[in-house]
PDB file of C-alpha atoms in Angstrom:
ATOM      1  CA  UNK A   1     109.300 116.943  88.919  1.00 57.00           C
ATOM      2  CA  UNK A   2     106.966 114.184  86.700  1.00 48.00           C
ATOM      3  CA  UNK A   3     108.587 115.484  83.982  1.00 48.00           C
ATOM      4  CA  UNK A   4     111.847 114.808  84.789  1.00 59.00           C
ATOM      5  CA  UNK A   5     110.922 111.454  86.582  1.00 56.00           C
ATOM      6  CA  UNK A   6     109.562 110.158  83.444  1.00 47.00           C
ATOM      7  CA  UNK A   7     112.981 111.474  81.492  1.00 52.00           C
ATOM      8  CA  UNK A   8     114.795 109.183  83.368  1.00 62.00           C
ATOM      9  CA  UNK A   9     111.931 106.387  82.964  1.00 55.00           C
ATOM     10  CA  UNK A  10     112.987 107.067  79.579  1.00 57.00           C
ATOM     11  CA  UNK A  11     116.563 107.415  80.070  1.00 58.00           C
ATOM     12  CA  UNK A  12     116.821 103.428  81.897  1.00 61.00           C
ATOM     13  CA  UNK A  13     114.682 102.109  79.255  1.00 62.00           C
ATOM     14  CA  UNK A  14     116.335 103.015  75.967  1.00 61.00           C
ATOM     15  CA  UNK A  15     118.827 100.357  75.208  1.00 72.00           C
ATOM     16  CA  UNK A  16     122.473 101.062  75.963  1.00 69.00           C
ATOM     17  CA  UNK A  17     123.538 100.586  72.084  1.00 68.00           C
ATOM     18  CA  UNK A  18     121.205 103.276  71.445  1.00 72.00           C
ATOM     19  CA  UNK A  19     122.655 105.626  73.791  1.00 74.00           C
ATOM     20  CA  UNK A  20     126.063 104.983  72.213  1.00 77.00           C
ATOM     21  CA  UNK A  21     124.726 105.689  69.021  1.00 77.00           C
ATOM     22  CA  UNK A  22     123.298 108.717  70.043  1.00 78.00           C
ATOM     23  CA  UNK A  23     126.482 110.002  72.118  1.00 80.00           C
ATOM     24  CA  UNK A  24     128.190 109.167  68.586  1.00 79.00           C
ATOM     25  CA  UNK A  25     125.709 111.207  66.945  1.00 82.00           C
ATOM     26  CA  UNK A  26     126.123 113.858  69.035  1.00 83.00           C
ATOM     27  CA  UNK A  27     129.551 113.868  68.759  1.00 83.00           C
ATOM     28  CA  UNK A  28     129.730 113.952  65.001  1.00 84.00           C
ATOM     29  CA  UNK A  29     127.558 117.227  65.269  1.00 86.00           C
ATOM     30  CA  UNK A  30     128.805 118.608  67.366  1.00 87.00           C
ATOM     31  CA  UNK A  31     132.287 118.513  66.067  1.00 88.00           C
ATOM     32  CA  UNK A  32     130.643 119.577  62.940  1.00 88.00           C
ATOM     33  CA  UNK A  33     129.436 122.713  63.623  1.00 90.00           C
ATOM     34  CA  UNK A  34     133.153 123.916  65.755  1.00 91.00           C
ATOM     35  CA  UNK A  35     134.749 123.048  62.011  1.00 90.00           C
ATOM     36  CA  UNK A  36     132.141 124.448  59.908  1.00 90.00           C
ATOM     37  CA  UNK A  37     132.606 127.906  62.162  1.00 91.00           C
ATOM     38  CA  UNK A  38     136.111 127.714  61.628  1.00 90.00           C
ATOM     39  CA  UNK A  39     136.302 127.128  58.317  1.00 88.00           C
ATOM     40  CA  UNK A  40     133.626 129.492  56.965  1.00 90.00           C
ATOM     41  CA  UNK A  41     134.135 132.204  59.182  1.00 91.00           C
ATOM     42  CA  UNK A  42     138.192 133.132  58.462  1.00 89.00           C
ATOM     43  CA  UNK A  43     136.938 133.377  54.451  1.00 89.00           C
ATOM     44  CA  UNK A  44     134.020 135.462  55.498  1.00 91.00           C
ATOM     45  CA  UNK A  45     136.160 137.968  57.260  1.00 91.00           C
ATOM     46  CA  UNK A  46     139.011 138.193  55.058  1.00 91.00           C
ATOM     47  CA  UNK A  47     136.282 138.775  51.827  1.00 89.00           C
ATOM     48  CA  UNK A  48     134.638 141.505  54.020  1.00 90.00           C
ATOM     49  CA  UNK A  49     137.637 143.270  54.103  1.00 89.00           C
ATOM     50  CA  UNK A  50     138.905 143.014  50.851  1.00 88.00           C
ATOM     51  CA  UNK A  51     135.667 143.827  49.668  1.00 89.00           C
ATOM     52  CA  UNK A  52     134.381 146.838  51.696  1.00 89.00           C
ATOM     53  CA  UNK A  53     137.522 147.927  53.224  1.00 84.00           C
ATOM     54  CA  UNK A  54     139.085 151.051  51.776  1.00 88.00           C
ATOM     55  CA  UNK A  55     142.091 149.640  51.831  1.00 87.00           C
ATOM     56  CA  UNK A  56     145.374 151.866  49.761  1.00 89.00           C
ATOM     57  CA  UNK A  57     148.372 149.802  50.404  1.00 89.00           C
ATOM     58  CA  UNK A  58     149.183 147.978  47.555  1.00 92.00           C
ATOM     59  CA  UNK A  59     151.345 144.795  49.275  1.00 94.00           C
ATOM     60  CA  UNK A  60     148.378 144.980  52.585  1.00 92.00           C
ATOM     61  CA  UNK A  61     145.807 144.336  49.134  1.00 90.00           C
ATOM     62  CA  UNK A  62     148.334 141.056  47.940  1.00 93.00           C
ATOM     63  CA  UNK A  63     148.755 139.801  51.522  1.00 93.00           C
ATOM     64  CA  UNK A  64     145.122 139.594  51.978  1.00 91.00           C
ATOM     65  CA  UNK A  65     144.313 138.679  49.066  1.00 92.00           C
ATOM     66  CA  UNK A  66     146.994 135.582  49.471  1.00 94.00           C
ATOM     67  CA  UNK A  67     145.598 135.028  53.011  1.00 93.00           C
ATOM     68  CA  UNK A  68     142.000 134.706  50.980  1.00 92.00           C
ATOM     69  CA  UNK A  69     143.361 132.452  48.925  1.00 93.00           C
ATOM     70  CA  UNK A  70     144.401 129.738  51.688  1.00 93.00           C
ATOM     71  CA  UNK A  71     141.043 130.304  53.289  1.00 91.00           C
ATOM     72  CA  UNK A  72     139.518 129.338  50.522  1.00 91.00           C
ATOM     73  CA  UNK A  73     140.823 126.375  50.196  1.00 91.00           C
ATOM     74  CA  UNK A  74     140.105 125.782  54.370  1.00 89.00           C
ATOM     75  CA  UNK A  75     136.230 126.310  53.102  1.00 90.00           C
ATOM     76  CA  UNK A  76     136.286 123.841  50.221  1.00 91.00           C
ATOM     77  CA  UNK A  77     137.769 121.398  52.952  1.00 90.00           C
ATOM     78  CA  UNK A  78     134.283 122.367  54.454  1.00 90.00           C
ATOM     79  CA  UNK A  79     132.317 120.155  52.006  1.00 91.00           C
ATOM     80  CA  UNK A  80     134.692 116.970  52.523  1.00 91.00           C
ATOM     81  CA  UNK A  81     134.967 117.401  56.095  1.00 90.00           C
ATOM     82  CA  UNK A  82     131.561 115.323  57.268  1.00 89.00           C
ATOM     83  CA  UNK A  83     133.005 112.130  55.695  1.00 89.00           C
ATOM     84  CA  UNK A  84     136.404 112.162  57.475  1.00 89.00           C
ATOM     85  CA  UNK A  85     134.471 113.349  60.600  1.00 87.00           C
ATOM     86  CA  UNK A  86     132.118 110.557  60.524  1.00 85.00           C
ATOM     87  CA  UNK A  87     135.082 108.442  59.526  1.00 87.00           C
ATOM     88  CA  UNK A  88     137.049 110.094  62.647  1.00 85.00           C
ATOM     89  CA  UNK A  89     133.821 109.403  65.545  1.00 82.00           C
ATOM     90  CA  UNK A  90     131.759 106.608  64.785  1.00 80.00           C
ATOM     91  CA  UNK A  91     132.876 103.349  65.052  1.00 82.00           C
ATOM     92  CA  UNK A  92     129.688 102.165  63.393  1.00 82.00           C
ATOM     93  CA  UNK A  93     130.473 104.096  60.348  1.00 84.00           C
ATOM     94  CA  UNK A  94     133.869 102.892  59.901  1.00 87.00           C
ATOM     95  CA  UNK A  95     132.715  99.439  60.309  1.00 88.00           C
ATOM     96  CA  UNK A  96     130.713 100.180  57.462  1.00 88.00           C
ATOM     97  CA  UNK A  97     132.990 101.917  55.196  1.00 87.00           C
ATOM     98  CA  UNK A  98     135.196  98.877  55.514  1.00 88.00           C
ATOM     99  CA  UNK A  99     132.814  96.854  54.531  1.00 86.00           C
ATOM    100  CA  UNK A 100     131.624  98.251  51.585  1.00 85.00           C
ATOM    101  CA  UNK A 101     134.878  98.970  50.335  1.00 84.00           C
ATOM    102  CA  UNK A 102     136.324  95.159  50.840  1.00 83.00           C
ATOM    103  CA  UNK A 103     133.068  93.481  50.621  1.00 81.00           C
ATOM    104  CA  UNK A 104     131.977  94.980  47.297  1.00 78.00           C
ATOM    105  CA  UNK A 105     133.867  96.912  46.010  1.00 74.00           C
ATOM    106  CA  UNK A 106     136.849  94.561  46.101  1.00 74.00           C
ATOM    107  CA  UNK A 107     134.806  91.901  44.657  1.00 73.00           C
ATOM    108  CA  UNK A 108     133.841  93.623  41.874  1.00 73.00           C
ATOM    109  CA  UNK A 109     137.264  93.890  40.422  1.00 69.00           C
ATOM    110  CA  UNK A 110     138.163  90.516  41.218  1.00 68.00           C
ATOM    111  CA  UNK A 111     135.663  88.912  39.525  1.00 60.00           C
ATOM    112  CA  UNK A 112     137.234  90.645  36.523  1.00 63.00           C
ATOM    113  CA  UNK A 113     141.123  89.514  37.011  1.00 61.00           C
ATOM    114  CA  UNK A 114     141.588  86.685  34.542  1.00 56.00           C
ATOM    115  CA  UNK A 115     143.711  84.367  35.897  1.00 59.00           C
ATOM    116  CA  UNK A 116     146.495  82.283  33.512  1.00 62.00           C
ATOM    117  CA  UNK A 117     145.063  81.082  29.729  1.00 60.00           C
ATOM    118  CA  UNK A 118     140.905  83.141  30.442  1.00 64.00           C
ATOM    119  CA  UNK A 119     140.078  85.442  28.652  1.00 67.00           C
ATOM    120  CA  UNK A 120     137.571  88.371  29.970  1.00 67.00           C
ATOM    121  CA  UNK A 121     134.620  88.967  28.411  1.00 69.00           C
ATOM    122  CA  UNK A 122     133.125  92.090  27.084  1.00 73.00           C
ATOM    123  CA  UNK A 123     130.707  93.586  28.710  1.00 67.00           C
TER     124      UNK A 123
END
């Protein structure tokens, strides 16, 4: 009972932007993990088989071995996934992204634009 008194002591006195942040973060895990089962897992099975099933059929061997072909691809997806995640479930991040894409980046390459009669220097 203490212990759960003082987890809500704890609970009213965190600030509410840090709960959102944390419901974000949770979010953004948790949706992390579901994809990263899904797209592991399909490869995983499909290479099991292919690899110790004693399978005969000639056109069952080039079906799955098309099938392990797309899910391949659905595993690669696995490493790019956390950006468009993030991207996807925190506002924070996106906010972010935005910025340093317009705020820097953006400026960098207008800097370099020479407008009518400049000329660009070297660098």
């Amino acid at each position: 009972m203490a212990y759960r008194n003082i987890k809500e002591i704890n609970y009213r006195t965190v600030p509410l932007v840090r709960r959102e942040l944390d419901k974000q973060l949770t979010t953004m895990v948790l949706i992390q993990v579901i994809y990263t089962f899904f797209s592991i897992l399909p490869s995983m099975i499909i290479y099991l088989i292919l690899a110790y099933g004693n399978i005969q059929d000639l056109v069952l061997i080039a079906q799955l071995r098309l099938i392990y072909a797309i899910m391949t691809c659905l595993y690669y997806s696995y490493f790019a996934s956390p950006f468009y995640i993030y991207v996807c479930a925190s506002e924070r991040f996106r906010r972010q992204l935005i910025h340093v894409i317009s705020k820097i980046h953006l400026k960098r390459f207008q800097a370099r634009i020479a407008t009518v009669n400049q000329v660009i220097p070297h660098i």
